[in-house]
CSV table of C-alpha atoms in Angstrom, one decimal:
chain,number,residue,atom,x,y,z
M,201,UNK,CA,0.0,0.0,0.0
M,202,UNK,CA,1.4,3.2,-1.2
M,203,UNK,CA,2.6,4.9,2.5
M,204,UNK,CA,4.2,8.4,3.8
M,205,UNK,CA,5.5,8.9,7.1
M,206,UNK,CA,4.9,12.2,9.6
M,207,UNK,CA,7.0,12.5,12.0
M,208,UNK,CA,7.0,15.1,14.7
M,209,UNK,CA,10.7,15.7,15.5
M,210,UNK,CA,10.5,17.2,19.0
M,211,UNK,CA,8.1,14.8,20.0
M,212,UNK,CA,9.6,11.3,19.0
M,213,UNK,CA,12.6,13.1,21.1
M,214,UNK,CA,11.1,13.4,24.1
M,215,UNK,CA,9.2,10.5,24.1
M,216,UNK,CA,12.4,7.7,23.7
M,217,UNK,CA,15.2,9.7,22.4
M,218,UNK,CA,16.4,12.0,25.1
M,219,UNK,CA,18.9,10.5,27.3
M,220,UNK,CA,19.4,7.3,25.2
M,221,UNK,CA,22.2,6.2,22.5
M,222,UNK,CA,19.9,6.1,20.4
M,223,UNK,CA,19.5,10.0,18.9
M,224,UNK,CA,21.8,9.1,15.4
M,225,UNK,CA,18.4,7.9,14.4
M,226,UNK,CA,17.3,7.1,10.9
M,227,UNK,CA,13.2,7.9,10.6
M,228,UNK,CA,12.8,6.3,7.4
M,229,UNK,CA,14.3,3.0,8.0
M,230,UNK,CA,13.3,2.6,11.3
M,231,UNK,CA,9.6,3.2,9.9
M,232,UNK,CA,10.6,0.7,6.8
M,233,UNK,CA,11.4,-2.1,9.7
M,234,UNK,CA,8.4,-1.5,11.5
M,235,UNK,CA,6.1,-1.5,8.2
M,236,UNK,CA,8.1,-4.6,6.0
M,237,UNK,CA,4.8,-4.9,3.6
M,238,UNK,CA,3.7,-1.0,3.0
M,239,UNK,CA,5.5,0.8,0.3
M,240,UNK,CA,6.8,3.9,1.7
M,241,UNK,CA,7.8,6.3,-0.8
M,242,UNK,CA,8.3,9.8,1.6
M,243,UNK,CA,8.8,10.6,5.1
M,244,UNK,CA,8.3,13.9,6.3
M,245,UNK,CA,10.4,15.0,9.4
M,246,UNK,CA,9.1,18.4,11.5
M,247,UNK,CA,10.9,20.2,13.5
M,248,UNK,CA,12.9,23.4,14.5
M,249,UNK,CA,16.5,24.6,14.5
M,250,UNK,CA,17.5,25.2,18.4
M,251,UNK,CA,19.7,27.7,19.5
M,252,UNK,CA,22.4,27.2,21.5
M,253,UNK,CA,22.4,27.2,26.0
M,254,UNK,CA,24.7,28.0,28.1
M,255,UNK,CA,24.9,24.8,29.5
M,256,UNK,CA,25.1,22.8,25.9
M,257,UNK,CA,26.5,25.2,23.4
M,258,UNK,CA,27.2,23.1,21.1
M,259,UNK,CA,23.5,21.7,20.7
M,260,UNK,CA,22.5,23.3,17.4
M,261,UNK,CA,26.0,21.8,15.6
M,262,UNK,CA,24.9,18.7,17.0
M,263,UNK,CA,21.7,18.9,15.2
M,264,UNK,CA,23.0,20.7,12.2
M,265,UNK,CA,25.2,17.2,11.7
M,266,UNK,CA,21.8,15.2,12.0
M,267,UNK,CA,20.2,17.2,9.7
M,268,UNK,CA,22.8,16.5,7.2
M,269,UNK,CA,22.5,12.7,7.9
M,270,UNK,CA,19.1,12.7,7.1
M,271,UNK,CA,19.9,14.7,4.0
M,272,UNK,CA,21.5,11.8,2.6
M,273,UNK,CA,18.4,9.8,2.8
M,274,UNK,CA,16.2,10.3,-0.6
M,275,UNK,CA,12.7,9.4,0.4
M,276,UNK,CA,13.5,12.0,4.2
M,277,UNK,CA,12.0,15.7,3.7
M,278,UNK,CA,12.6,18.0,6.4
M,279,UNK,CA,10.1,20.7,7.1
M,280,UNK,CA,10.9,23.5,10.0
M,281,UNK,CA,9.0,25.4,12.1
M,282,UNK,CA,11.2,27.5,14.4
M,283,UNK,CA,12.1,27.9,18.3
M,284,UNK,CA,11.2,30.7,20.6
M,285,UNK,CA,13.0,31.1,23.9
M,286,UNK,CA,11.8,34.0,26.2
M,287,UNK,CA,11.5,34.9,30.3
M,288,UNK,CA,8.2,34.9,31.7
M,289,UNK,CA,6.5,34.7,35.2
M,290,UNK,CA,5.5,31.8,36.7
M,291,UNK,CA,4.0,30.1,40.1
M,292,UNK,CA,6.8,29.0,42.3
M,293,UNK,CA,5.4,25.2,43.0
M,294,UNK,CA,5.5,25.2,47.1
M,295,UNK,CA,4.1,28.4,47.5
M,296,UNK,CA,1.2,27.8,45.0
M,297,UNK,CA,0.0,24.6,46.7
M,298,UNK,CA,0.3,26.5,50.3
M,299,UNK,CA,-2.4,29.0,48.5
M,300,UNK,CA,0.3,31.6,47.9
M,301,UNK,CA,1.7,33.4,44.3
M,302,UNK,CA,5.3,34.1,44.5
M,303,UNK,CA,6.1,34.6,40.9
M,304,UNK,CA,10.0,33.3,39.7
M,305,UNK,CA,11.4,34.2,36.4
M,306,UNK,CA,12.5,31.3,34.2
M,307,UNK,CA,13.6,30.6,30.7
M,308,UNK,CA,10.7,29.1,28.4
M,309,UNK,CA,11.7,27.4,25.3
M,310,UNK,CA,8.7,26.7,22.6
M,311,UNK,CA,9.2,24.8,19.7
M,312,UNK,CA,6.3,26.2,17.2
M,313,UNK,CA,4.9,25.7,14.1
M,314,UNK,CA,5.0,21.5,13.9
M,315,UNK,CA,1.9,20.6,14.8
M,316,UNK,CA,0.3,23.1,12.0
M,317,UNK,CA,3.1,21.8,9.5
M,318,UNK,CA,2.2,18.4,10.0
M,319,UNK,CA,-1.6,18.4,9.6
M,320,UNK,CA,-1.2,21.0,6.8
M,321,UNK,CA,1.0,18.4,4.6
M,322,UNK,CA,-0.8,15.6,5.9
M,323,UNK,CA,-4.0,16.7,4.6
M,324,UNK,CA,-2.5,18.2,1.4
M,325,UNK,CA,-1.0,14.6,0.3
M,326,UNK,CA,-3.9,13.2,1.4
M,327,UNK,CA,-6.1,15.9,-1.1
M,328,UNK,CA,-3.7,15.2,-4.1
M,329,UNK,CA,-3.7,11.2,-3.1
M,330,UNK,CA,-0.8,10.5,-2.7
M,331,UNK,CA,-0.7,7.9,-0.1
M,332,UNK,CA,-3.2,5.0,0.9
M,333,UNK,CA,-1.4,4.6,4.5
M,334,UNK,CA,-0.9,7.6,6.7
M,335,UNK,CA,1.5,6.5,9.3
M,336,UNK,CA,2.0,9.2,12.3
M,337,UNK,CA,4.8,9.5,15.0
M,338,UNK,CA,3.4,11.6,17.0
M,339,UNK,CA,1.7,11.6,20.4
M,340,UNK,CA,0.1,15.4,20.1
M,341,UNK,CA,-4.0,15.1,20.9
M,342,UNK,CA,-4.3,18.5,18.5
M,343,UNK,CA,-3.7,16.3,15.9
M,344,UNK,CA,-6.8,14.8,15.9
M,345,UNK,CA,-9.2,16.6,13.9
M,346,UNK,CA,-6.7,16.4,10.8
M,347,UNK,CA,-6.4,12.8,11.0
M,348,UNK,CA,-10.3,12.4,12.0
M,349,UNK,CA,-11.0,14.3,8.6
M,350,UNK,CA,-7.8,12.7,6.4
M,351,UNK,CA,-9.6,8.8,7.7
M,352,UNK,CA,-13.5,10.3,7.0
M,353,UNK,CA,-13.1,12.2,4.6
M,354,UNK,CA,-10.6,11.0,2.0
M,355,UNK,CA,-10.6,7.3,2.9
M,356,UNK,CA,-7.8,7.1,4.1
M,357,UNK,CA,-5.9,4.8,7.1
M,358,UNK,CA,-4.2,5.5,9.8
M,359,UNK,CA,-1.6,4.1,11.3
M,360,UNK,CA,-0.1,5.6,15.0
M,361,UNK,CA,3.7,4.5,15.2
M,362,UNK,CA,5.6,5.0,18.4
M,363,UNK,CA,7.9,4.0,21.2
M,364,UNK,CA,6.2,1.6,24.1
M,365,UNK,CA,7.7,4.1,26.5
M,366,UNK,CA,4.8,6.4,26.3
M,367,UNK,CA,1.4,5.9,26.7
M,368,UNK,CA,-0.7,6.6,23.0
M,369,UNK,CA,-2.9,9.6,23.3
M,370,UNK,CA,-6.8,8.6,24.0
M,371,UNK,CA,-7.7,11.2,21.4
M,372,UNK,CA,-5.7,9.7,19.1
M,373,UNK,CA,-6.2,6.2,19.4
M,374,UNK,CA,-9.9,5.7,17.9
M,375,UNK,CA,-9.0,7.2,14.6
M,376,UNK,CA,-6.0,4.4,14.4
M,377,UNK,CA,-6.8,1.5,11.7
M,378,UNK,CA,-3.4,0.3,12.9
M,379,UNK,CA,-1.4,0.9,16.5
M,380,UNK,CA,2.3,-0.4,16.4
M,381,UNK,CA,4.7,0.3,19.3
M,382,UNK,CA,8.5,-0.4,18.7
M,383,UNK,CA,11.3,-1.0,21.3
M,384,UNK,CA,14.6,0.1,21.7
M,385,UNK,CA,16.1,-2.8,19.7
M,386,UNK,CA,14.1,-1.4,16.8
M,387,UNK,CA,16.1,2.0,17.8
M,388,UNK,CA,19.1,0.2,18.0
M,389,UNK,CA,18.9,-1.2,14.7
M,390,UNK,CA,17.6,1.9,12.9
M,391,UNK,CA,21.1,4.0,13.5
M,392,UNK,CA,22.4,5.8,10.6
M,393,UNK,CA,26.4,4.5,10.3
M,394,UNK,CA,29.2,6.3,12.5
M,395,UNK,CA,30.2,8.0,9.3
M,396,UNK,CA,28.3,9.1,6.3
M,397,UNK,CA,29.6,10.9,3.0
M,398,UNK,CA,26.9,13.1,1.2
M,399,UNK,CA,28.0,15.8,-1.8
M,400,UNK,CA,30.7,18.1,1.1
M,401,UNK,CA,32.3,15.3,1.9
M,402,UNK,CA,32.8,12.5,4.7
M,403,UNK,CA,31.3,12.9,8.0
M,404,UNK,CA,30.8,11.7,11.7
M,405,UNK,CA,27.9,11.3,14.3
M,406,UNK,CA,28.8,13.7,16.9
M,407,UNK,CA,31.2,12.4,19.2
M,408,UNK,CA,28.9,13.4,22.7
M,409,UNK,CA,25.9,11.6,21.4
């Protein structure tokens, strides 16, 4: 069955890449392994370009070098939204369950724009009919009126692809034809090689991943 992949970056990350040896991850294959019969011709990774911390500077040349990895994958096409970091206000825990408000200024980091990227190409492939097989890696409940309408009102199926780490959204799940959860063997066996060459030249996974 003709099949394209939607994958939201930041959340796959959060929800089995984070802290794991697993981040030198290639989307497409490990979607190919988990989906052996379904023909999958694109898959669309959304995300945003972060900006460096003070306490991990060298976080956006990390991701700059996965990027590039996934650049060297045909059938991979990455779409960006973009990263807004900003100090607000906000309830210091203790005192707000003691009844009290004793505001503390923090650093927020929002990662916009995926979400709205997804379900826009989502339903615009599904429009021009270009898949038969949906397959989503997300885990976001605002999702679910784009899938509801890609399922009801194009025809087509859905398939909800993630990591048995996290519990599947409740909104999600009754608009799934399909639910498959993968492991982190399938993780393990989905990593890009140490070094890749693409049209610059020869490079490496990042050394601190």
């Amino acid at each position: 069955m003709r099949t394209r992949v939607y994958v939201d970056g930041y959340n796959l990350y959060y929800a089995c890449l984070k802290r794991s040896p697993h981040k030198w991850l290639n989307i497409h294959q490990l979607a190919c392994s988990q989906l052996p019969k379904n023909s999958i011709d694109k898959t669309r990774y959304f995300t945003a370009r972060v900006s460096a911390r003070p306490h991990d500077p060298k976080q956006p040349q990390r991701q700059e070098t996965y990027f590039r990895a996934l650049a060297t994958i045909p059938e991979i096409e990455v779409h960006f939204g973009h990263f807004l970091t900003h100090e607000v206000s906000m309830p210091e825990a203790a005192a707000w369950k003691s009844g009290q408000y004793k505001p503390v200024r923090v650093v927020k980091t929002e990662e916009k724009g995926s979400d709205v990227n997804l379900a826009t190409y989502l339903l615009m492939d599904a429009a021009d009919d270009l898949f038969d097989v949906a397959v989503i890696i997300s885990n976001d409940s605002d999702l679910k009126e784009p899938i509801r309408l890609v399922k009801d009102k194009f025809g087509k199926r859905i398939v909800l692809l993630g990591s048995r780490k996290t519990r599947l959204s409740g909104a999600l799940k009754p608009h799934a034809d399909f639910i498959r959860q993968f492991g982190p063997k399938a993780l393990e066996d989905a990593q890009f090689d140490s070094e890749l060459t693409d049209k610059v030249g020869k490079f490496n996974k990042p050394s601190d991943w």
